[in-house]
mmCIF file of C-alpha atoms and ligand atoms in Angstrom:
data_model
loop_
_atom_site.group_PDB
_atom_site.id
_atom_site.type_symbol
_atom_site.label_atom_id
_atom_site.label_comp_id
_atom_site.label_asym_id
_atom_site.label_seq_id
_atom_site.Cartn_x
_atom_site.Cartn_y
_atom_site.Cartn_z
ATOM 1 C CA MET A 1330 -12.918 77.345 56.140
ATOM 2 C CA VAL A 1331 -12.357 74.304 55.212
ATOM 3 C CA ASP A 1332 -11.624 73.284 51.337
ATOM 4 C CA LEU A 1333 -12.000 69.391 51.562
ATOM 5 C CA GLY A 1334 -9.663 67.997 48.294
ATOM 6 C CA SER A 1335 -7.821 71.517 48.637
ATOM 7 C CA GLY A 1336 -5.781 70.675 45.621
ATOM 8 C CA ASP A 1337 -3.403 73.454 44.958
ATOM 9 C CA GLY A 1338 -5.121 75.391 47.394
ATOM 10 C CA ARG A 1339 -6.336 78.053 45.943
ATOM 11 C CA ILE A 1340 -10.100 78.039 46.913
ATOM 12 C CA VAL A 1341 -8.232 78.171 50.752
ATOM 13 C CA LEU A 1342 -6.461 80.886 49.858
ATOM 14 C CA ALA A 1343 -9.393 83.083 48.459
ATOM 15 C CA ALA A 1344 -11.513 82.014 51.517
ATOM 16 C CA HIS A 1345 -8.534 83.741 53.039
ATOM 17 C CA ARG A 1346 -8.926 86.575 51.243
ATOM 18 C CA CYS A 1347 -12.663 87.206 51.716
ATOM 19 C CA GLY A 1348 -11.804 87.524 55.425
ATOM 20 C CA LEU A 1349 -12.423 83.491 56.378
ATOM 21 C CA ARG A 1350 -10.206 82.507 58.996
ATOM 22 C CA PRO A 1351 -8.973 80.281 59.788
ATOM 23 C CA ALA A 1352 -8.694 79.145 56.162
ATOM 24 C CA VAL A 1353 -7.520 74.895 56.604
ATOM 25 C CA GLY A 1354 -7.134 72.852 53.404
ATOM 26 C CA TYR A 1355 -6.970 68.760 53.701
ATOM 27 C CA GLU A 1356 -5.459 67.108 51.410
ATOM 28 C CA LEU A 1357 -5.038 63.478 50.170
ATOM 29 C CA ASN A 1358 -1.902 63.799 47.187
ATOM 30 C CA PRO A 1359 0.900 65.380 49.070
ATOM 31 C CA TRP A 1360 2.101 66.845 46.319
ATOM 32 C CA LEU A 1361 -0.669 69.085 45.928
ATOM 33 C CA VAL A 1362 -0.187 69.959 49.899
ATOM 34 C CA GLY A 1363 3.454 70.761 48.510
ATOM 35 C CA LEU A 1364 2.202 72.654 45.686
ATOM 36 C CA ALA A 1365 -0.815 74.528 47.852
ATOM 37 C CA ARG A 1366 2.059 75.289 49.880
ATOM 38 C CA LEU A 1367 4.194 76.951 48.033
ATOM 39 C CA HIS A 1368 1.329 79.155 46.158
ATOM 40 C CA ALA A 1369 0.581 80.423 49.992
ATOM 41 C CA TRP A 1370 3.623 81.319 50.408
ATOM 42 C CA ARG A 1371 4.074 83.028 47.300
ATOM 43 C CA ALA A 1372 1.268 84.626 48.059
ATOM 44 C CA GLY A 1373 2.841 85.947 51.661
ATOM 45 C CA CYS A 1374 0.452 84.248 53.230
ATOM 46 C CA ALA A 1375 2.345 81.202 54.109
ATOM 47 C CA GLY A 1376 1.698 81.466 57.637
ATOM 48 C CA SER A 1377 -2.028 82.722 57.826
ATOM 49 C CA VAL A 1378 -3.537 79.150 56.122
ATOM 50 C CA CYS A 1379 -3.000 75.710 56.377
ATOM 51 C CA TYR A 1380 -2.516 72.667 54.466
ATOM 52 C CA LEU A 1381 -2.534 69.733 55.547
ATOM 53 C CA ARG A 1382 -2.741 65.634 54.503
ATOM 54 C CA GLU A 1383 -5.098 64.182 55.569
ATOM 55 C CA ASP A 1384 -8.345 61.970 54.286
ATOM 56 C CA LEU A 1385 -11.314 63.979 54.080
ATOM 57 C CA TRP A 1386 -13.293 61.621 55.525
ATOM 58 C CA LYS A 1387 -11.334 60.653 58.878
ATOM 59 C CA VAL A 1388 -11.132 65.076 59.608
ATOM 60 C CA SER A 1389 -14.328 66.299 62.511
ATOM 61 C CA LEU A 1390 -15.606 69.123 60.631
ATOM 62 C CA ARG A 1391 -17.678 69.383 64.023
ATOM 63 C CA ASP A 1392 -16.437 73.668 64.111
ATOM 64 C CA CYS A 1393 -16.780 74.347 61.014
ATOM 65 C CA ARG A 1394 -18.527 76.933 59.784
ATOM 66 C CA ASN A 1395 -17.552 77.244 56.155
ATOM 67 C CA VAL A 1396 -17.199 73.962 54.225
ATOM 68 C CA SER A 1397 -16.056 73.624 49.931
ATOM 69 C CA VAL A 1398 -15.845 70.861 48.099
ATOM 70 C CA PHE A 1399 -15.426 70.104 44.202
ATOM 71 C CA LEU A 1400 -15.628 66.352 44.062
ATOM 72 C CA ALA A 1401 -16.478 63.854 42.239
ATOM 73 C CA PRO A 1402 -20.040 63.312 42.154
ATOM 74 C CA SER A 1403 -19.644 59.404 43.196
ATOM 75 C CA VAL A 1404 -18.928 60.457 46.432
ATOM 76 C CA LEU A 1405 -21.014 62.997 47.268
ATOM 77 C CA PRO A 1406 -23.764 60.990 48.688
ATOM 78 C CA LEU A 1407 -21.462 60.157 51.319
ATOM 79 C CA LEU A 1408 -20.480 62.828 51.603
ATOM 80 C CA GLU A 1409 -24.093 64.695 52.536
ATOM 81 C CA ASP A 1410 -24.199 62.227 55.473
ATOM 82 C CA LYS A 1411 -21.098 63.390 57.011
ATOM 83 C CA LEU A 1412 -21.598 67.145 56.756
ATOM 84 C CA LEU A 1413 -25.175 66.365 57.593
ATOM 85 C CA ALA A 1414 -24.227 64.440 60.467
ATOM 86 C CA GLU A 1415 -21.194 66.603 61.915
ATOM 87 C CA LEU A 1416 -21.893 70.186 61.083
ATOM 88 C CA PRO A 1417 -23.043 72.900 63.167
ATOM 89 C CA ALA A 1418 -26.406 74.368 62.266
ATOM 90 C CA GLY A 1419 -25.534 77.673 60.169
ATOM 91 C CA ALA A 1420 -22.345 75.996 58.583
ATOM 92 C CA ARG A 1421 -22.709 76.854 55.067
ATOM 93 C CA VAL A 1422 -21.384 74.531 52.403
ATOM 94 C CA VAL A 1423 -20.214 75.539 48.809
ATOM 95 C CA SER A 1424 -20.542 72.710 45.947
ATOM 96 C CA GLY A 1425 -18.568 73.129 42.667
ATOM 97 C CA ARG A 1426 -19.274 72.062 39.018
ATOM 98 C CA PHE A 1427 -21.037 69.022 40.916
ATOM 99 C CA PRO A 1428 -24.601 69.581 43.332
ATOM 100 C CA LEU A 1429 -25.097 67.500 46.466
ATOM 101 C CA PRO A 1430 -27.919 65.197 45.755
ATOM 102 C CA THR A 1431 -30.201 65.607 47.602
ATOM 103 C CA TRP A 1432 -30.120 68.974 49.827
ATOM 104 C CA GLN A 1433 -31.697 72.086 49.058
ATOM 105 C CA PRO A 1434 -29.658 74.538 48.074
ATOM 106 C CA VAL A 1435 -29.850 78.580 48.468
ATOM 107 C CA ALA A 1436 -28.911 79.885 46.017
ATOM 108 C CA VAL A 1437 -26.734 78.688 42.663
ATOM 109 C CA ILE A 1438 -24.419 80.847 40.888
ATOM 110 C CA GLY A 1439 -22.830 80.806 37.733
ATOM 111 C CA GLU A 1440 -22.413 79.035 34.921
ATOM 112 C CA GLY A 1441 -21.730 75.582 32.663
ATOM 113 C CA LEU A 1442 -18.546 74.826 34.491
ATOM 114 C CA ASP A 1443 -18.429 77.645 36.457
ATOM 115 C CA ARG A 1444 -21.519 77.022 38.273
ATOM 116 C CA VAL A 1445 -21.569 76.517 41.992
ATOM 117 C CA TRP A 1446 -24.662 75.617 44.776
ATOM 118 C CA ALA A 1447 -24.972 77.084 48.518
ATOM 119 C CA TYR A 1448 -26.112 75.072 51.156
ATOM 120 C CA ASP A 1449 -26.859 76.351 54.875
ATOM 121 C CA VAL A 1450 -27.058 73.563 57.379
ATOM 122 C CA ASP A 1451 -30.074 74.117 59.662
ATOM 123 C CA MET A 1452 -33.377 72.746 60.685
ATOM 124 C CA ASP A 1453 -34.193 71.804 56.618
ATOM 125 C CA VAL A 1454 -31.237 70.236 55.852
ATOM 126 C CA HIS A 1455 -31.137 68.329 59.231
ATOM 127 C CA HIS A 1456 -34.770 66.925 58.114
ATOM 128 C CA ALA A 1457 -32.815 66.255 54.855
ATOM 129 C CA ARG A 1458 -35.253 67.733 52.755
ATOM 130 C CA PRO A 1459 -35.392 66.518 48.984
ATOM 131 C CA ALA A 1460 -33.244 68.599 46.395
ATOM 132 C CA ALA A 1461 -35.580 71.451 45.092
ATOM 133 C CA THR A 1462 -37.628 71.386 41.404
ATOM 134 C CA SER A 1463 -36.404 75.212 41.509
ATOM 135 C CA CYS A 1464 -34.239 77.693 42.732
ATOM 136 C CA PRO A 1465 -33.105 81.095 41.479
ATOM 137 C CA ILE A 1466 -29.574 80.647 39.229
ATOM 138 C CA LEU A 1467 -27.824 83.908 39.957
ATOM 139 C CA PRO A 1468 -25.271 85.615 38.245
ATOM 140 C CA THR A 1469 -21.552 85.317 39.669
ATOM 141 C CA PRO A 1470 -20.622 87.602 42.108
ATOM 142 C CA GLY A 1471 -18.923 90.304 41.773
ATOM 143 C CA PRO A 1472 -15.572 91.347 44.136
ATOM 144 C CA GLY A 1473 -17.117 92.022 47.835
ATOM 145 C CA SER A 1474 -20.073 89.203 47.002
ATOM 146 C CA ALA A 1475 -20.942 87.308 50.778
ATOM 147 C CA LEU A 1476 -21.062 84.138 48.941
ATOM 148 C CA ALA A 1477 -17.815 82.237 48.977
ATOM 149 C CA PRO A 1478 -15.885 82.525 45.181
ATOM 150 C CA SER A 1479 -16.941 80.956 42.324
ATOM 151 C CA LEU A 1480 -14.575 78.121 40.852
ATOM 152 C CA PRO A 1481 -13.172 79.843 37.429
ATOM 153 C CA SER A 1482 -13.683 76.598 34.889
ATOM 154 C CA SER A 1483 -10.381 77.885 33.712
ATOM 155 C CA GLN A 1484 -8.323 77.610 37.212
ATOM 156 C CA ALA A 1485 -10.711 74.163 38.143
ATOM 157 C CA GLY A 1486 -8.179 71.459 39.404
HETATM 158 C C1 LIG B 2497 -11.392 68.840 41.548
HETATM 159 S S1 LIG B 2497 -10.123 68.384 42.878
HETATM 160 C C2 LIG B 2497 -10.793 69.445 44.165
HETATM 161 C C3 LIG B 2497 -9.299 70.970 44.174
HETATM 162 C C4 LIG B 2497 -9.757 72.704 45.241
HETATM 163 N N1 LIG B 2497 -10.827 71.839 46.092
HETATM 164 C C5 LIG B 2497 -10.298 73.354 43.696
HETATM 165 O O1 LIG B 2497 -11.718 73.578 44.347
HETATM 166 O O2 LIG B 2497 -9.479 73.896 43.328
HETATM 167 C C6 LIG B 2497 -10.556 67.514 43.914
HETATM 168 C C7 LIG B 2497 -9.521 67.045 45.179
HETATM 169 O O3 LIG B 2497 -9.405 66.470 46.221
HETATM 170 C C8 LIG B 2497 -8.324 65.507 46.623
HETATM 171 N N2 LIG B 2497 -9.226 64.148 46.791
HETATM 172 C C9 LIG B 2497 -9.432 63.200 46.774
HETATM 173 N N3 LIG B 2497 -9.777 62.489 47.714
HETATM 174 C C10 LIG B 2497 -9.486 62.612 48.477
HETATM 175 C C11 LIG B 2497 -10.005 62.227 50.248
HETATM 176 N N4 LIG B 2497 -10.204 61.420 50.810
HETATM 177 N N5 LIG B 2497 -8.528 63.296 51.317
HETATM 178 C C12 LIG B 2497 -8.746 64.264 50.925
HETATM 179 N N6 LIG B 2497 -8.047 64.463 49.844
HETATM 180 C C13 LIG B 2497 -9.550 63.991 48.510
HETATM 181 C C14 LIG B 2497 -7.963 64.985 45.177
HETATM 182 O O4 LIG B 2497 -6.545 64.833 45.326
HETATM 183 C C15 LIG B 2497 -8.082 66.496 44.538
HETATM 184 O O5 LIG B 2497 -6.985 67.010 44.614
#
């Protein structure tokens, strides 16, 4: 699992706690990389998660099965291209706060600032099917949900 722009590392930690291995955060800001490592250490996960100071545009996603993003809408069209070019079929992408502009979500969870969109990379996505006109909006999942954790507005980085 990778979080592209991992900020203070909370999503990577949550993913690790959900059983995703390995869990990696790529973050450009070195202070945030340090803060994420501190949080992991305090959580007793220092050796289990990985935060790297990397430009997300320069890392390969070819081996990734789960990708989390919470990035500015202006970069999401370009990110779609990268995800489409690099992710294997079957990969899942979860976008927090802002949806990917043209992909078809398989689920929309949460409300307002806490909303996340989940996408599965399959043949439909590879053919860049336009965004759905309707998609079920699901309640925020409880503990144990198979979907990636939502982004509480109070914690959004
Ligand atoms: C809105 S925050 C999201 C943080 C975290 N993923 C979360 O959900 O709490 C976006 C993060 O992306 C990082 N970022 C922006 N552009 C980046 C890039 N090109 N490479 C790596 N990180 C980047 C920013 O420094 C910021 O920490």
